[in-house]
GROMACS .gro file of C-alpha atoms in nm:
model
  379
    1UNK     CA    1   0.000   0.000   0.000
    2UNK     CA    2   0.307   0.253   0.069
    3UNK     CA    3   0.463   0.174  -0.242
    4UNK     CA    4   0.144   0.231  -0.441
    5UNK     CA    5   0.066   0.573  -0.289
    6UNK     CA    6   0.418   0.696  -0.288
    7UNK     CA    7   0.433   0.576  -0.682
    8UNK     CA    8   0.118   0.788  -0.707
    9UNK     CA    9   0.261   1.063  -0.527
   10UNK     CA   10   0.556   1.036  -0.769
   11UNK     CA   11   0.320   1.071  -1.097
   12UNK     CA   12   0.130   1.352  -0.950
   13UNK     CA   13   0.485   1.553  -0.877
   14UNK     CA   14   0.585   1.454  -1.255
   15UNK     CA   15   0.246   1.571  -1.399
   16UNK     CA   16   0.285   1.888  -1.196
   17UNK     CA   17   0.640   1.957  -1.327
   18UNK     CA   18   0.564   1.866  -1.660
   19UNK     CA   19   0.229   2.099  -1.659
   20UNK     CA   20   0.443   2.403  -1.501
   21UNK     CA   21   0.730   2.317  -1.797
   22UNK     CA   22   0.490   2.356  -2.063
   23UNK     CA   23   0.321   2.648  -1.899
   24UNK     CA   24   0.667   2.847  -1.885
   25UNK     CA   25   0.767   2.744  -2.225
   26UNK     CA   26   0.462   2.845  -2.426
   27UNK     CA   27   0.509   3.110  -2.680
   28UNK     CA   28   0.443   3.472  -2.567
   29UNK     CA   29   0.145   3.633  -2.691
   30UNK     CA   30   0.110   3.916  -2.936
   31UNK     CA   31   0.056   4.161  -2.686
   32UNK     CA   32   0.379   4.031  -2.494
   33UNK     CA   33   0.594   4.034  -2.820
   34UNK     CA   34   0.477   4.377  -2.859
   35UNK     CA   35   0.557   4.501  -2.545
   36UNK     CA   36   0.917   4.327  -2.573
   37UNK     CA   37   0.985   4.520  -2.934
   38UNK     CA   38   0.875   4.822  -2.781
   39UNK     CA   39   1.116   4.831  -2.496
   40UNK     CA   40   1.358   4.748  -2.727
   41UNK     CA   41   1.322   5.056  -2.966
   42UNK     CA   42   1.295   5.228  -2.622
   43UNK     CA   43   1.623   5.135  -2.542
   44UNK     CA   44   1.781   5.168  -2.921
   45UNK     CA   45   1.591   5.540  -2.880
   46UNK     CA   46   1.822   5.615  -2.580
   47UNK     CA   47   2.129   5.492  -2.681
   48UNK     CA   48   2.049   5.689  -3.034
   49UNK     CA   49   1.986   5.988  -2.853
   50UNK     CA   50   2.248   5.975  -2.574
   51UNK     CA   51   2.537   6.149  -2.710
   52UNK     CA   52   2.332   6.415  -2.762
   53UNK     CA   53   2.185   6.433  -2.409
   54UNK     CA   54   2.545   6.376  -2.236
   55UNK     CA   55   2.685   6.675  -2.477
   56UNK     CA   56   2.802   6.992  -2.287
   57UNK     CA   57   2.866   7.295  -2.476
   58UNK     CA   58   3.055   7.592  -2.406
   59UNK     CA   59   2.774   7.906  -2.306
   60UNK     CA   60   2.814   8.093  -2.601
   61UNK     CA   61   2.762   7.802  -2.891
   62UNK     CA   62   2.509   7.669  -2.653
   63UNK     CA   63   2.321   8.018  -2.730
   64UNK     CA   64   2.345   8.030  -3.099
   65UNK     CA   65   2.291   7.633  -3.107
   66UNK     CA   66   1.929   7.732  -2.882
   67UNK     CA   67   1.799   7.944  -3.172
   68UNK     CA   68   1.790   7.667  -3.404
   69UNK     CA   69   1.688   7.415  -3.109
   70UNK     CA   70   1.399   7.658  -3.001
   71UNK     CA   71   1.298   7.888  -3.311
   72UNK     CA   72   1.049   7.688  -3.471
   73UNK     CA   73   0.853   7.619  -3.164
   74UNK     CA   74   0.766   7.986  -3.093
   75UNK     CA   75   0.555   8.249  -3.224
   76UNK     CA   76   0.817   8.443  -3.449
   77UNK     CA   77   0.884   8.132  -3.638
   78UNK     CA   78   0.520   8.125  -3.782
   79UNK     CA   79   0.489   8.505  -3.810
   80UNK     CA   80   0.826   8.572  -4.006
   81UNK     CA   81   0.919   8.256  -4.178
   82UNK     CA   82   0.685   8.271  -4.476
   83UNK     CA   83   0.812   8.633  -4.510
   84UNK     CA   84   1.131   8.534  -4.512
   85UNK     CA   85   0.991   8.222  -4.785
   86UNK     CA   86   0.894   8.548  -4.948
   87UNK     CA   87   1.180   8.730  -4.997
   88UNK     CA   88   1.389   8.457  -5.087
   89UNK     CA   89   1.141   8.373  -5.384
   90UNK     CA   90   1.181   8.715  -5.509
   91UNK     CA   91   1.522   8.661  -5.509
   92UNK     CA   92   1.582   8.332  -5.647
   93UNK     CA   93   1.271   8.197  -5.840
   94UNK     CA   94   1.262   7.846  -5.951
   95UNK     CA   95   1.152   7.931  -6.311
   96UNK     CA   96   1.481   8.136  -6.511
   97UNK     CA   97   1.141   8.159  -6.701
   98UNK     CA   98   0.950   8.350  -6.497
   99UNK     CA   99   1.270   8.583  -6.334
  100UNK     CA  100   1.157   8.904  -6.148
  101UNK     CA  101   1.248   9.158  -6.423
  102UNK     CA  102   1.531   9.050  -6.665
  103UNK     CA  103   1.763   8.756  -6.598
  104UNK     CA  104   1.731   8.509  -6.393
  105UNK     CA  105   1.821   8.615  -6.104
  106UNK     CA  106   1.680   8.924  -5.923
  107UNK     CA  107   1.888   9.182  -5.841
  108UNK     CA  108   1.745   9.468  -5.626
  109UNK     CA  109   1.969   9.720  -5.699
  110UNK     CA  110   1.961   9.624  -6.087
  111UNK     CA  111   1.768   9.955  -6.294
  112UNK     CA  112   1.633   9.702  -6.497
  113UNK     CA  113   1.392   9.580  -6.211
  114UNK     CA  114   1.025   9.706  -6.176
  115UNK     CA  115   1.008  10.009  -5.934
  116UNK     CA  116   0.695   9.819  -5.735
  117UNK     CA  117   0.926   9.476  -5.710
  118UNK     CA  118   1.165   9.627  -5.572
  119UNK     CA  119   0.950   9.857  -5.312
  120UNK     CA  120   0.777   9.472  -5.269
  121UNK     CA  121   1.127   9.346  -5.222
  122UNK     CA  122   1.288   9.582  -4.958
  123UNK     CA  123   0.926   9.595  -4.768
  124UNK     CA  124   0.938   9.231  -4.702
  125UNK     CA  125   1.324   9.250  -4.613
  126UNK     CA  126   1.234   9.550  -4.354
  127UNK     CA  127   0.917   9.350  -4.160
  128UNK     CA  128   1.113   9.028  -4.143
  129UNK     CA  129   1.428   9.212  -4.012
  130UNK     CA  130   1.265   9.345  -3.746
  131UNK     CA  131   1.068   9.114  -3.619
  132UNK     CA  132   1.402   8.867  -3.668
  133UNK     CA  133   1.593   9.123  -3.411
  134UNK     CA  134   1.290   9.146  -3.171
  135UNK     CA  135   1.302   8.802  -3.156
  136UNK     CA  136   1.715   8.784  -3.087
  137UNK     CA  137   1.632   9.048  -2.809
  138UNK     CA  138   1.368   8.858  -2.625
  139UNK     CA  139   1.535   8.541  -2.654
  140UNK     CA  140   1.857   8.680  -2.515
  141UNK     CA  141   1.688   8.820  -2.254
  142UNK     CA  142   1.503   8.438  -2.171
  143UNK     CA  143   1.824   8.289  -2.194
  144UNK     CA  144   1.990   8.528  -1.925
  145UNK     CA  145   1.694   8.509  -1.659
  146UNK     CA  146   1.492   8.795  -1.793
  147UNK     CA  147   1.129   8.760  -1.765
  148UNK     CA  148   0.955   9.048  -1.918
  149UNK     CA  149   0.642   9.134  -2.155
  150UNK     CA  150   0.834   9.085  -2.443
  151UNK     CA  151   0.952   8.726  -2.346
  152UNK     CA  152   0.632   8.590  -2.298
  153UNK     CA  153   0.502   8.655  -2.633
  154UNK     CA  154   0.726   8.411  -2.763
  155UNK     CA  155   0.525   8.186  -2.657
  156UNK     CA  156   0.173   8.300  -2.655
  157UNK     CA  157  -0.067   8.026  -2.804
  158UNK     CA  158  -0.312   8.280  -2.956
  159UNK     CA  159  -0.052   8.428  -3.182
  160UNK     CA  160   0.053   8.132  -3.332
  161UNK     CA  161  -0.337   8.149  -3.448
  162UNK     CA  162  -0.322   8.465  -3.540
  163UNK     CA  163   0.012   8.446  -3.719
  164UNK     CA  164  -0.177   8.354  -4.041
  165UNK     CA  165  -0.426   8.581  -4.100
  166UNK     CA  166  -0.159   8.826  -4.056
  167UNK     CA  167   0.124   8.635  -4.308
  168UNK     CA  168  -0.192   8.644  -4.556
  169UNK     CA  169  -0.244   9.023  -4.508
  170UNK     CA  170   0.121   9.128  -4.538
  171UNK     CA  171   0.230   8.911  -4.841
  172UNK     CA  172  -0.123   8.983  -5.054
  173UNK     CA  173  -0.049   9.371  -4.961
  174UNK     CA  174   0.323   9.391  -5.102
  175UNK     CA  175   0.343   9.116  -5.348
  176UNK     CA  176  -0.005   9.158  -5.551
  177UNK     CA  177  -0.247   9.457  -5.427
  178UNK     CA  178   0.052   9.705  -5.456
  179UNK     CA  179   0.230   9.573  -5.737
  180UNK     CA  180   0.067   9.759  -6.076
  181UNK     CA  181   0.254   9.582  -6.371
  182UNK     CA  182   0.030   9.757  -6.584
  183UNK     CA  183   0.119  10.121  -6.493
  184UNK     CA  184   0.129  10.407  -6.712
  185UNK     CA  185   0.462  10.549  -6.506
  186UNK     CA  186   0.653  10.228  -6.664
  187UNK     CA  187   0.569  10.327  -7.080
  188UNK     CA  188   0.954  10.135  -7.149
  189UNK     CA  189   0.797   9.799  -7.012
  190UNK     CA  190   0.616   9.577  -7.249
  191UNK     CA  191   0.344   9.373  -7.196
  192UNK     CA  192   0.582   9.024  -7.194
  193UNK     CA  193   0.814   9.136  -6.944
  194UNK     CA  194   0.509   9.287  -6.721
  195UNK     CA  195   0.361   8.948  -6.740
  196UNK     CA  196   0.658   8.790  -6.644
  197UNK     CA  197   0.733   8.995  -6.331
  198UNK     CA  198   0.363   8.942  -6.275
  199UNK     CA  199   0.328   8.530  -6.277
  200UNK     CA  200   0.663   8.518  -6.031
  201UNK     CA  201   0.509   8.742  -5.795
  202UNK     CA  202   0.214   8.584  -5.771
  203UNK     CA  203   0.420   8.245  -5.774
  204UNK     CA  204   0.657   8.419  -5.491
  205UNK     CA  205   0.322   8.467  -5.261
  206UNK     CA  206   0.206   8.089  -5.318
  207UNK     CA  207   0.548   7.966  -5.219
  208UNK     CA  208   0.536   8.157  -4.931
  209UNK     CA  209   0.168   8.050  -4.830
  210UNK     CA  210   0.236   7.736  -4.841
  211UNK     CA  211   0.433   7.679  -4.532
  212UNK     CA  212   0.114   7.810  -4.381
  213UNK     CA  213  -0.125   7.628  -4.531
  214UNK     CA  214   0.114   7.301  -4.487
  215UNK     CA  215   0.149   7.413  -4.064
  216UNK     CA  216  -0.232   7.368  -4.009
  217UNK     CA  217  -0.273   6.984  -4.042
  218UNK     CA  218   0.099   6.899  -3.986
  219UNK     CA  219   0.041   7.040  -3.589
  220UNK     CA  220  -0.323   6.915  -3.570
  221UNK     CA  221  -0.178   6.551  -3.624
  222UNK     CA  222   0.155   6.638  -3.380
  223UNK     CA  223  -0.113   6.748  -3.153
  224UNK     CA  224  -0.324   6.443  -3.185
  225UNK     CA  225  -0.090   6.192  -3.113
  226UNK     CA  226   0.159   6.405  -2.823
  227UNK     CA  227  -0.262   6.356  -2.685
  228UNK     CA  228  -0.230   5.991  -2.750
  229UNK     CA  229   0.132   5.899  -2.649
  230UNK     CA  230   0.189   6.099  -2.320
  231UNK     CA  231   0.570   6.037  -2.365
  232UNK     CA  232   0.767   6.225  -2.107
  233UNK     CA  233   1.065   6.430  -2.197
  234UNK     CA  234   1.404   6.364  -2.127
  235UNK     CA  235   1.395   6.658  -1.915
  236UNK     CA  236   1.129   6.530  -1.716
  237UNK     CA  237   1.288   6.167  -1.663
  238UNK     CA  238   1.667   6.378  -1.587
  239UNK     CA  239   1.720   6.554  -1.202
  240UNK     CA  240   1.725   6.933  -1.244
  241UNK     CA  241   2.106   6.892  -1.055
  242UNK     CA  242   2.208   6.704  -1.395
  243UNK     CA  243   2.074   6.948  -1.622
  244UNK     CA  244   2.231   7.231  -1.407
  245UNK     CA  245   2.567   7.089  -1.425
  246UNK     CA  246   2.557   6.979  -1.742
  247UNK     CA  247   2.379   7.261  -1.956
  248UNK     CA  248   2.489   7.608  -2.031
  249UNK     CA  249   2.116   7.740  -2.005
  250UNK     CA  250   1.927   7.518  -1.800
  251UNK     CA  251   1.587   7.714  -1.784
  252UNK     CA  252   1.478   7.534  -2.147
  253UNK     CA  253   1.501   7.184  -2.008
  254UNK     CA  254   1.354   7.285  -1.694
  255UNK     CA  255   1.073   7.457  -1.800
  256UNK     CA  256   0.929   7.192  -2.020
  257UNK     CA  257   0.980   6.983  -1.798
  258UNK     CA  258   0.766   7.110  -1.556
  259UNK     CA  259   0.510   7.269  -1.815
  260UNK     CA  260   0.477   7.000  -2.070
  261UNK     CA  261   0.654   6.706  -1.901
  262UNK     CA  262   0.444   6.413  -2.127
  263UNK     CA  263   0.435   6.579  -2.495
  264UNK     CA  264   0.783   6.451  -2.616
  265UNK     CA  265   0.658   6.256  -2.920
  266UNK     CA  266   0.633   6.344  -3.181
  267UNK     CA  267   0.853   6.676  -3.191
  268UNK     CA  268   0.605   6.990  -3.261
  269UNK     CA  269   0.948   7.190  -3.340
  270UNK     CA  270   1.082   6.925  -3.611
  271UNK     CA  271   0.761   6.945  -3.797
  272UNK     CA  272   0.726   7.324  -3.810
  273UNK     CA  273   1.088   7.337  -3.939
  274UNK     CA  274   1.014   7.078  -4.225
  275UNK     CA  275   0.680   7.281  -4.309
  276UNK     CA  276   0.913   7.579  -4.419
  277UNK     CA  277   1.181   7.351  -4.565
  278UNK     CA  278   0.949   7.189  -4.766
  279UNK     CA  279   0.882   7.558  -5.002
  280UNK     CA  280   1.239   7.604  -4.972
  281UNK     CA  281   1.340   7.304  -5.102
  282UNK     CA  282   1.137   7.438  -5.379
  283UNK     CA  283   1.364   7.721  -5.482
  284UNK     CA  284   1.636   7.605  -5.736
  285UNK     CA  285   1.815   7.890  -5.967
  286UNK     CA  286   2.043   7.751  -6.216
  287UNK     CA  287   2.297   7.918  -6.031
  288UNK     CA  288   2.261   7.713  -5.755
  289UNK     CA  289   2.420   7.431  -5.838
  290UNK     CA  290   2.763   7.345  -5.667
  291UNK     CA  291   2.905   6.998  -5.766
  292UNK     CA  292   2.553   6.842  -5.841
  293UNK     CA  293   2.395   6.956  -5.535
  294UNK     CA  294   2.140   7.183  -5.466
  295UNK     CA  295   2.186   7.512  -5.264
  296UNK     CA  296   1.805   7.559  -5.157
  297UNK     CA  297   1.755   7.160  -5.080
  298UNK     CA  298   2.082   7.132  -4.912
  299UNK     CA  299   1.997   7.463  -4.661
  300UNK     CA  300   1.656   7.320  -4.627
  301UNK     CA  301   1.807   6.984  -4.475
  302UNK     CA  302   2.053   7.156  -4.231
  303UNK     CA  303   1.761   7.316  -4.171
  304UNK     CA  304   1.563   7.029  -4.041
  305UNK     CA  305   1.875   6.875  -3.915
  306UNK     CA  306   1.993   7.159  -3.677
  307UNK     CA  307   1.634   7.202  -3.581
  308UNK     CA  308   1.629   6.827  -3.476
  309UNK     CA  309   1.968   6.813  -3.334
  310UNK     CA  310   1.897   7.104  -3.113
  311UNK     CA  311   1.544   6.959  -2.946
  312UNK     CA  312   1.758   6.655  -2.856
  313UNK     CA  313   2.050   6.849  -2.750
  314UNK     CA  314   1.821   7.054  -2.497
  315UNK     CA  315   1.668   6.731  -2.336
  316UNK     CA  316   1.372   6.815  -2.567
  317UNK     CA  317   1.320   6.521  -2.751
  318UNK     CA  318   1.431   6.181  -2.811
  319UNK     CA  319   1.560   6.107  -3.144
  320UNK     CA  320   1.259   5.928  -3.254
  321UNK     CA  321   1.034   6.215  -3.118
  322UNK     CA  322   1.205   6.409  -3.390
  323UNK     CA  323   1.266   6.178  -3.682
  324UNK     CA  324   0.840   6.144  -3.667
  325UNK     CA  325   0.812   6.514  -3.668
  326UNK     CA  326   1.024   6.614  -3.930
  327UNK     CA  327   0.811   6.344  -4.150
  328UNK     CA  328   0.490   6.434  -4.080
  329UNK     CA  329   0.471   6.772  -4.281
  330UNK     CA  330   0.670   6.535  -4.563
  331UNK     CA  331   0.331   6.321  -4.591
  332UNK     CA  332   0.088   6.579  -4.564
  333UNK     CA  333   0.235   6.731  -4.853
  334UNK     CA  334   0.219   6.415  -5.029
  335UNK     CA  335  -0.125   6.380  -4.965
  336UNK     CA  336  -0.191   6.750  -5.068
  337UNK     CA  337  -0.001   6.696  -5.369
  338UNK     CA  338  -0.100   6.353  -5.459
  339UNK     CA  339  -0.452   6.324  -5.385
  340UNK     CA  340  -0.592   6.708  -5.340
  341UNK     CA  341  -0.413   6.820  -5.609
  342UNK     CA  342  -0.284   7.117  -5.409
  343UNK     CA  343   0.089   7.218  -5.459
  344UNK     CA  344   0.343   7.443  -5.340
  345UNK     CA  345   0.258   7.701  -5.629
  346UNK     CA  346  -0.142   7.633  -5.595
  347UNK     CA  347  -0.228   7.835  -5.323
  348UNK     CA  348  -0.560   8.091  -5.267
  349UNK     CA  349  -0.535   8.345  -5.011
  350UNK     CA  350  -0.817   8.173  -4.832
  351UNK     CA  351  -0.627   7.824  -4.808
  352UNK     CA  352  -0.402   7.863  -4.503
  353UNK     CA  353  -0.704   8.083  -4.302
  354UNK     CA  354  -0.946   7.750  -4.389
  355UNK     CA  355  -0.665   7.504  -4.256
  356UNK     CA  356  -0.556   7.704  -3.991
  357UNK     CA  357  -0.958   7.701  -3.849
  358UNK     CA  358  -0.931   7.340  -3.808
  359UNK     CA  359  -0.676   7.399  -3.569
  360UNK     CA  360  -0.816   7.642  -3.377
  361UNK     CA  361  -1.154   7.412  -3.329
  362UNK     CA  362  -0.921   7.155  -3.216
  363UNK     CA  363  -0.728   7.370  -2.965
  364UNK     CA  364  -1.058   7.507  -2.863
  365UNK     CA  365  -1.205   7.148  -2.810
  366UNK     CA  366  -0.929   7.018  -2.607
  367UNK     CA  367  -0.877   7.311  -2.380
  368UNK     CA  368  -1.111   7.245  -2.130
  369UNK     CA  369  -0.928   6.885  -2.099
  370UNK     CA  370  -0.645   7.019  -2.066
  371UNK     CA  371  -0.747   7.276  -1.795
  372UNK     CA  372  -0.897   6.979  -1.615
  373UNK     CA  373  -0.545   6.786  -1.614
  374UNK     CA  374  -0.369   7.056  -1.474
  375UNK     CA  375  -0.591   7.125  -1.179
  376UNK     CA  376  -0.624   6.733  -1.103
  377UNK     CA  377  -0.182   6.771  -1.107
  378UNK     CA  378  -0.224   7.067  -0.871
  379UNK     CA  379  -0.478   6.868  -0.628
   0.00000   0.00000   0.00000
């Protein structure tokens, strides 16, 4: 009888090792493979991005290195880059066909040039100056400690709305309401060359439109999914005593982290900077072509590139945050291209004011949630 029930004592502690085997070697589910890729691109993401987190400059290329890392995130990014778009379509137009004035190239101080492109010209060249060196001044004056009215509308949310309407009242005003090709003042110019000058000014103001209109749906998806993800900044995940020790200007890491800790992915600053390289990619004189490459597409890369660099350099961004931002503007304009039809030289005044209302509804929509986040934080 005791050999019987120890033998079936024995089969029961075999059964029970074999069922706990087979239960530890069954293949991992989908959601568990999932969750294992992901914290491996998590890791890969870190190691990517380290070099750029660990990377100390000295303070004064740390400051000209912040106005690519932090320029396309503020307000004087969307208010003076499609000037600047603008100005450099006057003054190298795609077309040699459709030059500003004779040649292909335009030169502002050439006598050959209509009197109204060149008023056009040096308008544009005196707004986006300014505004350029207000916005050197009040970033200067962030990056030293200096908290005043004219540092807090760098970041103002309602200007970034109103940006547009204002881009669209500036360019229409110099480039087409006050340019009269048709003048009797100008008897020397015939009717070809006054058509010329005519098409590229009206192509100049589309070019420069179009980083608007392409801004609108580019941030509405970058705002959709930081929504979704709730990724937390470097910033947020590094002790303020690191960044301290580590970073030149500290208050850019340390702010975000403590205002917008969870929107790291994807990279709202990347995807503004490829909206304007996009149109500038756009601009190719025959002149500017070094060796086979491109002038305008190269700039428009280092562009994107410094721009990205910079967001991971401040402890911004992770590499992939980036990498997804600076591609999202790339597929919208695929999909404006491809399927609406709508191109860089396409653009209506109205365009970038319709796309732009989208994202005000959504802002509007999702303010109230966001109001509600921030008191449950403070409680």
């Amino acid at each position: 009888l005791s050999n019987a029930t120890t033998a079936s004592n024995t089969n029961r502690t075999t059964t029970a090792a074999t069922m706990c085997c087979s239960s530890t070697t069954s293949p991992p589910s989908k959601w568990q493979l999932g969750q294992q890729l992901q914290g491996h691109l998590r890791t890969l993401d870190e190691r990517l991005s380290r070099p750029l987190f660990d990377l100390s400059l000295p303070a004064s290329l740390e400051a000209i290195f912040s106005v690519p890392a932090c320029f396309f995130g503020l307000v004087p990014a969307v208010a003076v880059g499609p000037i600047w778009l603008a100005i450099l379509g006057l003054h190298y137009h795609h077309d040699p066909q459709i030059a500003v004035a004779s040649g292909n190239k335009m030169d502002p101080h050439g006598d050959n040039n209509n009197n109204s492109v060149e008023k056009a010209y040096w308008l544009l060249i005196a707004i986006a100056v300014v505004f350029s060196i207000v916005f050197l001044v009040a970033w200067a004056m962030f990056l030293r400690g200096v908290r005043t009215a004219l540092t807090k509308f760098l970041g103002k949310k309602v200007l970034y709305l109103l940006a547009f309407p204002w881009n669209v009242a500036v360019l229409y005003f110099t480039l087409l309401q006050q340019t009269d090709f048709e003048n009797s003042s100008h008897p020397q110019q015939n009717d070809s060359q006054a058509w010329t000058a005519r098409l590229a000014m009206e192509r100049t103001f589309s070019l420069a439109l179009y980083s608007c209109y392409l801004w609108s749906p580019s941030i509405l998806f970058v705002l959709i999914m930081k929504r979704w993800s709730q990724r937390y900044r470097p910033c947020a995940k590094t002790s303020p005593q690191w960044i301290r020790a580590n970073k030149a200007f500290p208050d850019i890491a340390l702010i975000l982290a403590k205002a917008q800790a969870n929107e790291s992915f994807p990279s709202g600053d990347a995807a503004t900077a490829a909206v304007f390289a996009i149109p500038l990619a756009h601009l190719s004189p025959p002149d500017s072509h070094h060796g086979g490459w491109n002038v305008a597409v190269v700039t428009a890369w280092w562009m994107v590139l410094l721009a990205c660099c910079g967001r991971v350099y401040v402890l911004a961004h992770h590499v992939s945050d980036v990498a997804v931002g600076a591609t999202i503007p790339y597929l919208v304009h695929l999909i404006s291209t491809s399927l609406l039809g709508v191109g860089v030289y396409d653009m209506q005044w109205w365009y970038p004011l319709a796309s732009n209302v989208v994202v005000a509804a959504y802002a509007k929509l999702t303010s109230k949630d966001v109001q509600r986040l921030e008191t449950a934080k403070k409680e």
